[in-house]
PDB file of C-alpha atoms and ligand atoms in Angstrom:
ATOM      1  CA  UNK M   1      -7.490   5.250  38.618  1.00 95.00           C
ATOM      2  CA  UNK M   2      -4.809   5.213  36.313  1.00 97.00           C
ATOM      3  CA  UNK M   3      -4.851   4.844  32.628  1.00 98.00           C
ATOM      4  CA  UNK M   4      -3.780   1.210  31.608  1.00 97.00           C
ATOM      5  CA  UNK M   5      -4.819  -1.925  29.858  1.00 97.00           C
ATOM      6  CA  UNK M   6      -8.940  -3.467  30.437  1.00 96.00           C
ATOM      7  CA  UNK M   7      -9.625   0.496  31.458  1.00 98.00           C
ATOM      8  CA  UNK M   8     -11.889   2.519  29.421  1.00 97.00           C
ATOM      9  CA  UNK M   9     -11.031   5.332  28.761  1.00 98.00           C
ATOM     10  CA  UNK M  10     -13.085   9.088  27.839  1.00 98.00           C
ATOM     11  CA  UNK M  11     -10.626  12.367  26.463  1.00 98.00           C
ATOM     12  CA  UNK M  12     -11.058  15.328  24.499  1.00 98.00           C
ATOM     13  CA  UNK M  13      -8.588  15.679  21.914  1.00 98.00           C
ATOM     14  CA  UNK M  14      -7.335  17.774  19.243  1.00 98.00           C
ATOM     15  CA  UNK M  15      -5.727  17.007  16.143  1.00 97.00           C
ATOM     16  CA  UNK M  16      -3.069  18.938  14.376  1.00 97.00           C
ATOM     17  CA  UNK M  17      -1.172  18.724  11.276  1.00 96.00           C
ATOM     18  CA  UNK M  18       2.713  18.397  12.088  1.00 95.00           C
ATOM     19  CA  UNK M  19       2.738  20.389  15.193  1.00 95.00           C
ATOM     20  CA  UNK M  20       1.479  22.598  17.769  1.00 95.00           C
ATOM     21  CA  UNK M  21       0.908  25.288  15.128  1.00 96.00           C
ATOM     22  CA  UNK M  22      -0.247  23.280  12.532  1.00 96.00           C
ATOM     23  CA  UNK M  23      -3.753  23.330  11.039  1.00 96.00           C
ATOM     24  CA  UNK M  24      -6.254  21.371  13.322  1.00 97.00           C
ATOM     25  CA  UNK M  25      -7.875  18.492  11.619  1.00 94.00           C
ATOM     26  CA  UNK M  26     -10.307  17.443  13.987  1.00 95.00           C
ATOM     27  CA  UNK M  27     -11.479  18.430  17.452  1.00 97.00           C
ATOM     28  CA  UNK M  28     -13.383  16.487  20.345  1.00 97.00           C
ATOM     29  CA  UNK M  29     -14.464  18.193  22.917  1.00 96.00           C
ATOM     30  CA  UNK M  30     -15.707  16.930  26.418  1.00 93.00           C
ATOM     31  CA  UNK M  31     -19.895  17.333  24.738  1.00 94.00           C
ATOM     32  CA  UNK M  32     -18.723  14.135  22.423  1.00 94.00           C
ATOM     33  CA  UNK M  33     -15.674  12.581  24.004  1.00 96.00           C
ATOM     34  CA  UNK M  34     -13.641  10.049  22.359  1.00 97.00           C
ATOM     35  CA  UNK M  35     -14.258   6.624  24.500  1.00 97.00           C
ATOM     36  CA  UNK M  36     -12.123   3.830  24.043  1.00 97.00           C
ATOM     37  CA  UNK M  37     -11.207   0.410  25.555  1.00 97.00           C
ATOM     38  CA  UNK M  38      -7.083   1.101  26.611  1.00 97.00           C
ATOM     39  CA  UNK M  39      -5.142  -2.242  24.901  1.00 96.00           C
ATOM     40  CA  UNK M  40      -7.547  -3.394  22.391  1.00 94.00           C
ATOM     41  CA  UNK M  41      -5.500  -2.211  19.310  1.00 89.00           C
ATOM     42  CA  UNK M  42      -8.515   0.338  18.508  1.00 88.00           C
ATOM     43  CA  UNK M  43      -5.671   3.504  18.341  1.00 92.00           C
ATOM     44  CA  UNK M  44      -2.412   3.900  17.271  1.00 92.00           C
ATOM     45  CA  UNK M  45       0.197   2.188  19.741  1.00 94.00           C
ATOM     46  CA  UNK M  46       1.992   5.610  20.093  1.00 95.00           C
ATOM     47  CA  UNK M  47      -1.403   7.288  21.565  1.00 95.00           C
ATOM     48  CA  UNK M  48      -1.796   4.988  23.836  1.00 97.00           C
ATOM     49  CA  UNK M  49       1.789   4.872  24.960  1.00 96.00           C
ATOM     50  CA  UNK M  50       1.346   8.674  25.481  1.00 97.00           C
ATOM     51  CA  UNK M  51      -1.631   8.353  27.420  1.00 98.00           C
ATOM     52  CA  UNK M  52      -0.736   5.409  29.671  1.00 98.00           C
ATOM     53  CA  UNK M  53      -0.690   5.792  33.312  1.00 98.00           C
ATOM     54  CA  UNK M  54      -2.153   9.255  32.823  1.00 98.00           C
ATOM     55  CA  UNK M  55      -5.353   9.766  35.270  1.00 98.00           C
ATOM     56  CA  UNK M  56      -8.694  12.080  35.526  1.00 98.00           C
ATOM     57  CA  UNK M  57      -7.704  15.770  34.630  1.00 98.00           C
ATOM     58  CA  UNK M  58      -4.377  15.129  33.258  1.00 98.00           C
ATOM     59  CA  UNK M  59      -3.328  17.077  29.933  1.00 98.00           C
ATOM     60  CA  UNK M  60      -1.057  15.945  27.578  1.00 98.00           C
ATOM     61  CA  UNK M  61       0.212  16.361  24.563  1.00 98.00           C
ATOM     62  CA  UNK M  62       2.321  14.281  21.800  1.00 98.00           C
ATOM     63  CA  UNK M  63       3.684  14.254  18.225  1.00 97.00           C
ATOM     64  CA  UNK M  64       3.392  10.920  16.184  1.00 97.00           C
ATOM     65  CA  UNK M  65       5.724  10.760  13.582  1.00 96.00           C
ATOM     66  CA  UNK M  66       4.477  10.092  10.343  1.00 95.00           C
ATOM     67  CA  UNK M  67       5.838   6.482   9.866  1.00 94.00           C
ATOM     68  CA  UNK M  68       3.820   5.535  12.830  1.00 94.00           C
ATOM     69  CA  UNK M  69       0.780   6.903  11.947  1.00 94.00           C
ATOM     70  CA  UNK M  70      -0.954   6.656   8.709  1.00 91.00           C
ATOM     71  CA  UNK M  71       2.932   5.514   6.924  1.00 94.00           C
ATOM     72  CA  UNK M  72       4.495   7.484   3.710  1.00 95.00           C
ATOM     73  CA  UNK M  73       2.903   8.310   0.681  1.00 95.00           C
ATOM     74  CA  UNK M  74       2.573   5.569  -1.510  1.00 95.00           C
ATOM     75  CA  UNK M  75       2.891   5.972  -5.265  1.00 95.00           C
ATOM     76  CA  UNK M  76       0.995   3.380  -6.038  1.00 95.00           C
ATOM     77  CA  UNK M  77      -2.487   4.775  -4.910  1.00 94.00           C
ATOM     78  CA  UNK M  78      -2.385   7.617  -7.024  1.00 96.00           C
ATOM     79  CA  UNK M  79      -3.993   6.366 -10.469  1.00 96.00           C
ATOM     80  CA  UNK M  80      -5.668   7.668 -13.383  1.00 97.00           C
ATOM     81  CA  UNK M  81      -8.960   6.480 -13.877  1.00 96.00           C
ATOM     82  CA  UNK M  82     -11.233   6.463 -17.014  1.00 96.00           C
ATOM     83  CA  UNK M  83     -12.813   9.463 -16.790  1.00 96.00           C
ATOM     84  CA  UNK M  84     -16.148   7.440 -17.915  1.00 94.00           C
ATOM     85  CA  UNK M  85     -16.267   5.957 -14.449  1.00 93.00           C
ATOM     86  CA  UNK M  86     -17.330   9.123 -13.154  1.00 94.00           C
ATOM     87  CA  UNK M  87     -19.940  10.015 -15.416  1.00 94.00           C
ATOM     88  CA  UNK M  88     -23.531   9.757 -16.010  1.00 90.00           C
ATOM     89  CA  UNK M  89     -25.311  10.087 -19.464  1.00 91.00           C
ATOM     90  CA  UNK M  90     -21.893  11.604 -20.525  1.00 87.00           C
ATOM     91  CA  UNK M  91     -21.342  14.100 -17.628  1.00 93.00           C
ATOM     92  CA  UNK M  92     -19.333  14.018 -14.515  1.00 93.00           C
ATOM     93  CA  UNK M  93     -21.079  13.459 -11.356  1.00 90.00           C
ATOM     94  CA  UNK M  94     -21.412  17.145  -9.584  1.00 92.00           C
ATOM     95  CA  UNK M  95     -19.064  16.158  -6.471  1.00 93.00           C
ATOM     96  CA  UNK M  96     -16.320  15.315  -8.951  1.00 96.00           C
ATOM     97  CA  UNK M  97     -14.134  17.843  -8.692  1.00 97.00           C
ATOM     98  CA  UNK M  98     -10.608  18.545  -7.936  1.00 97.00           C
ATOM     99  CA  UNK M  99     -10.105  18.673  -4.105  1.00 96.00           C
ATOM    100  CA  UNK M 100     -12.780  16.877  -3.015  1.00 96.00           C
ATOM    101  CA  UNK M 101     -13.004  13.202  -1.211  1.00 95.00           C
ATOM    102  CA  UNK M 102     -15.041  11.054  -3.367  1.00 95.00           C
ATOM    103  CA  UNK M 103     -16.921   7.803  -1.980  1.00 92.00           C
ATOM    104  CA  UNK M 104     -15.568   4.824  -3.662  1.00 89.00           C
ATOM    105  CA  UNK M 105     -15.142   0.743  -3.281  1.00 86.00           C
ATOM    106  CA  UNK M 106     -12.019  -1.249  -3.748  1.00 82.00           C
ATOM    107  CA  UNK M 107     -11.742  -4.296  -5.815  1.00 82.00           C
ATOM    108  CA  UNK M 108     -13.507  -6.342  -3.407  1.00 90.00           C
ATOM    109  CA  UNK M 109     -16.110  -4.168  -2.851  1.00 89.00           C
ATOM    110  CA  UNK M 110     -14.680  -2.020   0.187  1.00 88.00           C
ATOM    111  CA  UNK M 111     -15.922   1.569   0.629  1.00 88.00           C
ATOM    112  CA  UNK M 112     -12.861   4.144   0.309  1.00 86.00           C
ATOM    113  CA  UNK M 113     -12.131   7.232  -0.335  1.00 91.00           C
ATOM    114  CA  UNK M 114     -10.291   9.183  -3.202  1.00 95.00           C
ATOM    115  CA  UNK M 115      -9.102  12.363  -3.634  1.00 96.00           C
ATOM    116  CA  UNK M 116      -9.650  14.048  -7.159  1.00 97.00           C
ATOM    117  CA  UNK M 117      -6.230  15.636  -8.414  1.00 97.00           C
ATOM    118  CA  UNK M 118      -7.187  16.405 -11.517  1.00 97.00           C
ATOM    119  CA  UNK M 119      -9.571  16.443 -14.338  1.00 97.00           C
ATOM    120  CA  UNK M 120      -8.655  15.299 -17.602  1.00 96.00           C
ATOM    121  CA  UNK M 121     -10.189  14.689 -21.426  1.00 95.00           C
ATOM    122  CA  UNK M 122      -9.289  10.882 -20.716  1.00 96.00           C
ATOM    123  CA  UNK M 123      -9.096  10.231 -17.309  1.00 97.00           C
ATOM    124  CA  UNK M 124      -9.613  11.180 -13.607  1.00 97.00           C
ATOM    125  CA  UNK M 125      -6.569  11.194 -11.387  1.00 97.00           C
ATOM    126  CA  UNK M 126      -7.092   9.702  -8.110  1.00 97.00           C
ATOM    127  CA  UNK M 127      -5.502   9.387  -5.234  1.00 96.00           C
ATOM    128  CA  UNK M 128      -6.307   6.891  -2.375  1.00 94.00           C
ATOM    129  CA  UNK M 129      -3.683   7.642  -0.067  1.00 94.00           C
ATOM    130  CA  UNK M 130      -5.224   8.218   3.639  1.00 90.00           C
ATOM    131  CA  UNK M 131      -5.325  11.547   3.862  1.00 88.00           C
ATOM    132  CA  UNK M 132      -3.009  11.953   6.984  1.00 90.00           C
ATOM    133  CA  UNK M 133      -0.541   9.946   4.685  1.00 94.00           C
ATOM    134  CA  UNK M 134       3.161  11.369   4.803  1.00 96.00           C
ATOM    135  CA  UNK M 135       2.067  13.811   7.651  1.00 95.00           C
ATOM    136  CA  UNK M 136       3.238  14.156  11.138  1.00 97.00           C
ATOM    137  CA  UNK M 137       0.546  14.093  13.641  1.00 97.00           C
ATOM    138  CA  UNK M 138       0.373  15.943  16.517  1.00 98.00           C
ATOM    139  CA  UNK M 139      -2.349  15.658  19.519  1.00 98.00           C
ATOM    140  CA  UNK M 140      -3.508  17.620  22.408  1.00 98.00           C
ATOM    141  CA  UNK M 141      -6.406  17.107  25.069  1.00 98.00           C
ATOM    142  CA  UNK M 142      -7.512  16.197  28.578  1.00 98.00           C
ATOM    143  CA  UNK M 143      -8.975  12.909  30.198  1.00 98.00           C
ATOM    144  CA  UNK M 144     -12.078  12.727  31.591  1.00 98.00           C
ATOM    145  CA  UNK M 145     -12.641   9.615  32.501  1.00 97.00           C
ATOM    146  CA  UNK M 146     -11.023   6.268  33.386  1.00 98.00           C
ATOM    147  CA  UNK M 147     -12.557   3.276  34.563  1.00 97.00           C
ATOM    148  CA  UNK M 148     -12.544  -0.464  34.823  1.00 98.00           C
ATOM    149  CA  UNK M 149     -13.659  -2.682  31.569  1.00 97.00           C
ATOM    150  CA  UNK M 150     -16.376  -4.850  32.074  1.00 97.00           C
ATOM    151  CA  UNK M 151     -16.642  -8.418  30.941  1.00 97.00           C
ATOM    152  CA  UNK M 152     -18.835  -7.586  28.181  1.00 96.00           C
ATOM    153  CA  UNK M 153     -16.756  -5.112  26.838  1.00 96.00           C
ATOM    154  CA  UNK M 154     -13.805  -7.140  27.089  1.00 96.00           C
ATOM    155  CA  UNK M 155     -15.288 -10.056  25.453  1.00 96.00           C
ATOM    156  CA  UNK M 156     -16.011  -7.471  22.217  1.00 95.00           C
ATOM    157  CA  UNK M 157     -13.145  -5.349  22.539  1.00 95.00           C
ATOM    158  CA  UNK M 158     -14.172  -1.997  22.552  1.00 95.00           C
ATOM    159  CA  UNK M 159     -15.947   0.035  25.063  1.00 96.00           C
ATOM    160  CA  UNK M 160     -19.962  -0.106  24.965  1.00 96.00           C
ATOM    161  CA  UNK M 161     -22.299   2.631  26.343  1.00 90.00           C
ATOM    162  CA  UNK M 162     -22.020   6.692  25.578  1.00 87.00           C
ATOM    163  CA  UNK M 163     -19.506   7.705  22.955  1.00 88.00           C
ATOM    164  CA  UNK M 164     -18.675   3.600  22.959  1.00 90.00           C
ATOM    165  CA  UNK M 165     -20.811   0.688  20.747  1.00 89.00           C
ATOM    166  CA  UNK M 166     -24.500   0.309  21.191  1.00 86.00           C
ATOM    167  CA  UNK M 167     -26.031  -2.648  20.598  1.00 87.00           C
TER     168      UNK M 167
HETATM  169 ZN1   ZN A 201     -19.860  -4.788  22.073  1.00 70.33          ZN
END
């Protein structure tokens, strides 16, 4: 069976930063694959048109180019905040520090996560870009298992059972 739309779909896959050589940012491996329902908009559009038509045992590899992954850096999400936000009886909260992700909600109340930059007297500066912002992607793994959709999991779009949505 071939990879294609209403199939869902198991792989192993590794993650690297720009290229082949590039630092690996996250690996699945065949213990906890990656399941997903093929057409359902759950990936980017370039993964699946990489992996489309491939079947059982097939490699492959890919780049995605930054602009269709996570887009550019923007600007905009890198802010100084009042440093007051991230204290507690007047001292910083131990996980703020420079280089780490920090937990966060947007106006409306949507968890996010920052980046701490830097550390200032006044402020904290911030920066909500996705962290795979402005960087090339590039991906590497093996399938492991394709098969046919069923109604349920059509109806929900996305793939139930291991590795998929239980409930
Ligand atoms: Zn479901």
């Amino acid at each position: 069976m071939n990879i294609g739309n209403q199939k869902v779909v198991s792989i192993t896959y590794k993650l690297q930063e720009g290229n082949k050589s590039g630092e690996v940012v996250q690996e699945v491996d065949n213990k906890e694959p990656f399941v997903f329902l093929f057409g359902a908009q759950q990936v980017l559009p370039d993964f699946e048109m990489n992996l489309k038509d491939k079947a059982v045992g097939d490699l492959f590899e890919f780049g995605v180019q930054s602009d269709s992954a996570y887009g550019p850096v923007d600007e905009n999400a890198i802010v100084n905040l009042p440093r007051t936000m991230f204290e507690a009886d007047g001292k910083l909260g131990e996980i703020v520090k420079v280089g780490n992700f920090l937990p966060m909600k947007d106006q409306e109340g949507n968890p996010l996560q920052g980046l701490v930059l830097e550390i200032a007297d006044e402020h904290v500066r911030m920066d909500f870009n996705h962290p795979m912002a402005g960087k090339d992607l590039f991906f590497s793994g093996e399938v492991l298992d394709v098969r046919e959709a069923t109604a349920e999991e059509l109806e929900h779009g996305h793939a139930h059972g291991p590795g998929g949505h239980h409930h």
